Amino acid sequence: MRALRRRATATAVLLPLLPLFLVGACSGGPSLENQGAVTAPPGDSKHLTIGTAGFTESDVLAQMYALLLKQAGYSTEILSVANRELYEPALESGQIDVVPEYAATFADWLNAKTNGAKAPPVGSPDLDATMKALRGLAAPRGLTVLDPGKAVDRNAFAVTTAFARQHRLKTLSDLGASGLKVRLAAGDECVQRPYCEPGLKETYGIDVTGVDPKGVGTTQSKKAVQDGKDQMVLTTTTDATLSDFGLVLLADDKHLQNADYIVPVVNRSRAGSERVAKVLGALNSVLTTQDLASMNEQVDSWRRLPEDVARSYLESKGLLKG
């Protein structure tokens, strides 16, 4: 659902990794058959592999993790695995030691994996409740979820600046109160997802007349709104290219979207030490949603490398020595 761009230092390719997943070559977290108790002490391996899901934001976050950990004395490498169905088991097994994740999304994903696809969602707009559920699901798998910071990448909705100005819209509540009919550019799953068409109707009273299945935050979706074929687009709060299309976000003032705060998730037996938590936790005091959007823009629009963007940001915040 986010812009794709792959580039990382010491990045392994996906194909050689697949056989390892199948045979479970590396050990770290408990096997799926023995999730009841986690007995291994928190580990502090000197070599750590940071996973990235392959899209811009994940690449930048992984690079920041790697740079901070390297400065603290760890040797690091970055592994790009674009599918959560692959990288989460690798995190459990210790083939990957650290990944940047999204609290509510990962909580719901682990919940479905543990309790079945029809299990009631545990992710919510309440960060504390979401983190409690996430940590409860992660711990039996040998995973530790570190503290979230201020940065959050939620689903969000945008309209053209002209449309917002014409109808005096700043929030989704404003749009609902206006009575305007809205055709929404989004993924085809939007018609069923509670955060999308159903939520817009039930929470905000927005008259969604239909969903144009052009994808979440894609160029095609944003162009459709820019051209007036659709009136609103589903994107994310860290979308770096909205201004390129003359678009502006409407505030989610009734908190329809879940608490998708950025959280590092680590393999407990390899990277669960207080030292790792302290190193990665240094980002919490500085990294904001706007910072993420700016770094995404530098990669996606300015064509800077994720590693260079990450290094410049950390140096500007005094977290990395030049």
XYZ file of C-alpha atoms in Angstrom:
322
model
C 0.000 0.000 0.000
C 2.999 2.289 0.041
C 5.365 3.362 -2.714
C 7.873 0.682 -3.664
C 11.605 1.311 -3.963
C 14.257 -1.265 -3.127
C 17.857 -0.462 -2.305
C 19.858 -1.379 0.784
C 23.461 -1.955 1.698
C 24.402 -5.594 2.169
C 20.919 -6.556 1.034
C 20.365 -10.253 0.411
C 18.040 -11.293 -2.382
C 14.867 -13.220 -1.731
C 15.459 -16.446 -3.656
C 18.423 -17.807 -1.665
C 16.464 -17.154 1.513
C 13.456 -19.293 0.656
C 15.000 -22.724 1.297
C 16.035 -21.566 4.760
C 12.436 -20.751 5.581
C 11.369 -24.198 4.474
C 13.876 -26.107 6.546
C 14.117 -23.721 9.502
C 17.899 -23.647 9.386
C 18.409 -20.940 12.001
C 16.993 -21.077 15.482
C 16.028 -18.206 17.722
C 12.379 -17.980 18.735
C 10.322 -20.967 19.845
C 8.907 -23.332 17.245
C 5.249 -22.998 16.373
C 4.642 -26.232 18.277
C 6.150 -24.818 21.466
C 4.741 -21.328 21.771
C 3.380 -21.782 25.267
C 6.474 -20.587 27.118
C 9.448 -18.426 26.237
C 12.388 -19.482 28.379
C 15.440 -18.156 26.515
C 16.974 -15.047 28.086
C 17.049 -11.825 26.065
C 19.972 -12.059 23.670
C 22.558 -9.546 22.506
C 24.071 -10.939 19.326
C 26.934 -8.879 17.954
C 25.759 -9.355 14.358
C 22.189 -8.283 13.608
C 20.137 -8.613 10.452
C 17.549 -5.891 9.939
C 14.574 -6.759 7.774
C 12.788 -4.390 5.420
C 9.497 -4.999 3.633
C 10.910 -3.419 0.489
C 8.869 -0.217 0.236
C 10.418 3.219 0.713
C 9.418 3.881 4.302
C 10.459 0.437 5.494
C 13.798 0.799 3.685
C 14.500 4.148 5.349
C 13.556 2.878 8.800
C 15.711 -0.223 8.359
C 18.650 1.941 7.326
C 18.231 4.122 10.423
C 18.109 1.028 12.642
C 21.243 -0.354 10.969
C 23.172 2.911 11.284
C 22.285 3.376 14.955
C 23.130 -0.211 15.823
C 26.411 -0.062 13.913
C 27.397 3.080 15.789
C 26.687 1.195 19.039
C 29.160 -1.519 18.079
C 27.016 -4.082 16.282
C 27.765 -5.375 12.805
C 24.643 -5.142 10.689
C 23.206 -6.185 7.366
C 19.877 -5.448 5.736
C 17.646 -8.089 4.208
C 14.768 -7.116 1.927
C 11.777 -9.474 2.104
C 8.681 -7.893 0.614
C 6.121 -10.302 2.057
C 5.102 -10.413 5.734
C 4.184 -14.078 5.309
C 7.893 -14.688 4.745
C 9.676 -12.175 6.939
C 7.658 -12.766 10.107
C 8.592 -16.484 10.300
C 12.191 -15.454 9.561
C 12.000 -13.064 12.506
C 10.732 -15.863 14.743
C 13.495 -18.235 13.629
C 16.316 -15.715 14.025
C 17.159 -15.337 10.347
C 16.040 -11.739 10.789
C 16.673 -9.998 14.108
C 14.907 -6.644 13.811
C 12.108 -5.243 11.642
C 10.214 -1.938 11.610
C 6.502 -2.684 11.972
C 3.138 -0.951 12.378
C 1.477 -1.621 15.726
C -2.188 -2.163 14.852
C -1.556 -3.845 11.503
C 0.978 -6.271 12.986
C -1.272 -6.981 15.976
C -4.151 -7.930 13.689
C -1.851 -9.989 11.481
C -0.473 -11.989 14.418
C -3.983 -12.329 15.822
C -5.241 -13.855 12.588
C -2.207 -16.150 12.437
C -2.749 -17.281 16.017
C -6.536 -17.358 16.282
C -7.712 -17.673 12.693
C -8.720 -15.282 9.936
C -12.165 -14.733 11.473
C -10.840 -13.682 14.884
C -12.124 -10.252 15.995
C -9.515 -7.523 15.349
C -7.331 -6.505 18.271
C -5.829 -3.412 16.659
C -7.704 -0.214 17.444
C -7.263 3.587 17.593
C -6.242 3.112 21.263
C -2.439 2.796 21.247
C -2.157 1.360 24.764
C -4.764 -1.338 24.087
C -3.184 -2.128 20.733
C 0.310 -2.439 22.223
C -0.939 -4.679 25.030
C -2.605 -7.011 22.520
C 0.406 -6.944 20.202
C 2.908 -7.775 22.923
C 0.689 -10.584 24.193
C 0.600 -12.136 20.730
C 4.298 -11.556 19.987
C 5.850 -12.896 23.204
C 4.880 -16.586 22.753
C 6.551 -16.452 19.335
C 9.851 -15.298 20.814
C 9.340 -11.709 19.670
C 9.702 -8.503 21.685
C 7.898 -5.352 20.629
C 9.841 -2.247 21.610
C 8.224 1.044 22.559
C 6.519 3.138 19.876
C 7.489 6.743 19.302
C 5.503 9.641 17.868
C 5.605 8.567 14.219
C 2.468 6.941 12.861
C 1.542 5.806 9.357
C -2.220 5.448 9.279
C -4.597 5.163 6.389
C -5.808 8.619 5.425
C -8.123 10.316 2.948
C -7.273 13.201 0.643
C -9.200 15.535 -1.643
C -7.994 18.277 -3.964
C -7.035 21.546 -2.332
C -9.577 23.293 -4.573
C -12.367 20.911 -3.496
C -11.494 21.416 0.190
C -11.380 25.191 -0.209
C -14.622 25.352 -2.197
C -16.574 23.366 0.392
C -14.670 24.544 3.474
C -13.440 21.074 4.377
C -10.728 20.413 6.942
C -11.957 17.162 8.502
C -13.848 14.058 7.496
C -16.645 15.285 9.752
C -16.845 18.419 7.596
C -17.226 16.240 4.520
C -19.961 14.157 6.137
C -21.867 17.273 7.243
C -21.628 18.767 3.741
C -23.838 16.057 2.220
C -21.583 15.898 -0.832
C -21.532 12.711 -2.870
C -18.077 11.178 -3.038
C -16.577 8.589 -5.354
C -13.544 7.093 -3.642
C -10.327 5.940 -5.326
C -8.972 3.048 -3.238
C -8.205 -0.659 -3.235
C -11.034 -3.017 -4.104
C -11.060 -4.287 -0.492
C -12.278 -0.844 0.609
C -15.926 -1.838 0.202
C -15.540 -4.322 3.088
C -12.846 -2.888 5.370
C -14.233 -1.105 8.472
C -11.684 1.707 8.159
C -12.740 2.433 4.583
C -16.178 2.722 2.922
C -18.236 1.230 5.803
C -16.412 3.375 8.374
C -16.727 6.543 6.318
C -20.458 5.985 6.112
C -21.072 4.860 9.710
C -18.602 7.077 11.569
C -18.776 10.227 9.456
C -22.004 9.948 7.475
C -20.127 10.455 4.199
C -22.172 9.642 1.104
C -19.748 7.281 -0.701
C -21.395 6.523 -4.045
C -18.804 3.986 -5.135
C -15.214 2.780 -4.954
C -12.913 3.180 -7.948
C -10.476 0.235 -7.515
C -7.250 1.936 -8.535
C -5.277 1.006 -5.401
C -4.224 2.652 -2.151
C -2.272 5.850 -2.709
C -1.240 4.867 -6.236
C -0.439 7.393 -8.921
C -3.553 6.261 -10.788
C -5.756 6.868 -7.744
C -4.362 10.302 -7.042
C -4.546 11.276 -10.715
C -8.222 10.257 -10.804
C -8.956 12.672 -7.961
C -6.781 15.381 -9.458
C -8.713 15.078 -12.742
C -12.099 15.106 -10.998
C -13.079 11.549 -11.959
C -13.125 10.717 -8.245
C -13.500 13.083 -5.306
C -11.360 11.416 -2.633
C -8.441 8.985 -2.429
C -7.387 6.495 0.240
C -3.688 6.958 0.977
C -1.494 7.162 4.110
C -0.432 9.871 6.540
C 3.169 9.714 5.292
C 2.323 9.971 1.575
C 5.102 12.158 0.208
C 3.554 13.084 -3.145
C 0.139 14.556 -2.288
C 1.202 18.106 -3.115
C 2.374 16.951 -6.553
C -1.264 16.169 -7.342
C -2.729 19.212 -5.609
C -4.166 17.057 -2.810
C -4.619 17.651 0.908
C -5.507 15.284 3.751
C -8.776 15.616 5.664
C -8.256 15.093 9.395
C -9.585 11.853 10.895
C -11.149 13.813 13.764
C -13.247 10.908 15.094
C -10.310 8.478 15.033
C -11.607 5.927 12.550
C -8.113 4.680 11.769
C -6.100 2.345 13.964
C -2.960 3.108 15.974
C -0.378 2.195 13.353
C 2.576 3.683 15.198
C 6.050 2.650 14.110
C 7.448 -0.047 16.421
C 10.676 -2.035 16.178
C 10.063 -5.770 16.632
C 13.028 -7.940 17.600
C 13.848 -11.601 17.980
C 14.090 -11.870 21.771
C 16.849 -14.488 21.961
C 19.123 -12.569 19.562
C 18.235 -8.887 19.945
C 16.100 -8.621 23.058
C 18.705 -6.882 25.201
C 18.193 -3.563 26.977
C 21.086 -2.237 24.938
C 19.306 -2.822 21.618
C 16.104 -1.333 23.037
C 17.991 1.775 24.167
C 19.759 2.225 20.822
C 16.577 1.934 18.766
C 14.541 3.838 21.338
C 16.660 6.924 20.660
C 14.498 7.528 17.603
C 11.363 7.853 19.725
C 12.205 11.312 21.005
C 12.706 12.821 17.548
C 11.015 10.873 14.733
C 7.627 12.282 13.705
C 5.052 11.441 11.068
C 6.078 14.540 9.127
C 9.721 13.456 9.282
C 8.766 10.136 7.685
C 6.781 11.886 4.965
C 9.745 14.149 4.230
C 12.173 11.226 4.006
C 9.778 9.295 1.770
C 9.634 12.320 -0.519
C 13.417 12.547 -0.707
C 13.596 8.941 -1.875
C 10.522 8.799 -4.099
C 10.607 12.262 -5.667
C 14.213 13.413 -5.302
C 15.673 9.959 -6.024
C 18.018 9.971 -3.055
C 19.157 6.619 -1.686
C 17.422 5.431 1.520
C 20.776 5.033 3.275
C 21.791 8.621 2.452
C 18.419 9.984 3.572
C 18.570 7.997 6.809
C 22.141 9.106 7.549
C 21.388 12.773 6.889
C 18.340 12.671 9.140
C 20.129 10.985 12.046
C 23.047 13.389 11.786
C 20.666 16.377 11.722
C 19.088 15.158 14.964
C 22.420 14.551 16.673
C 21.858 10.785 16.853
C 24.684 9.857 14.496
C 28.208 11.200 14.471
C 29.307 12.442 11.066
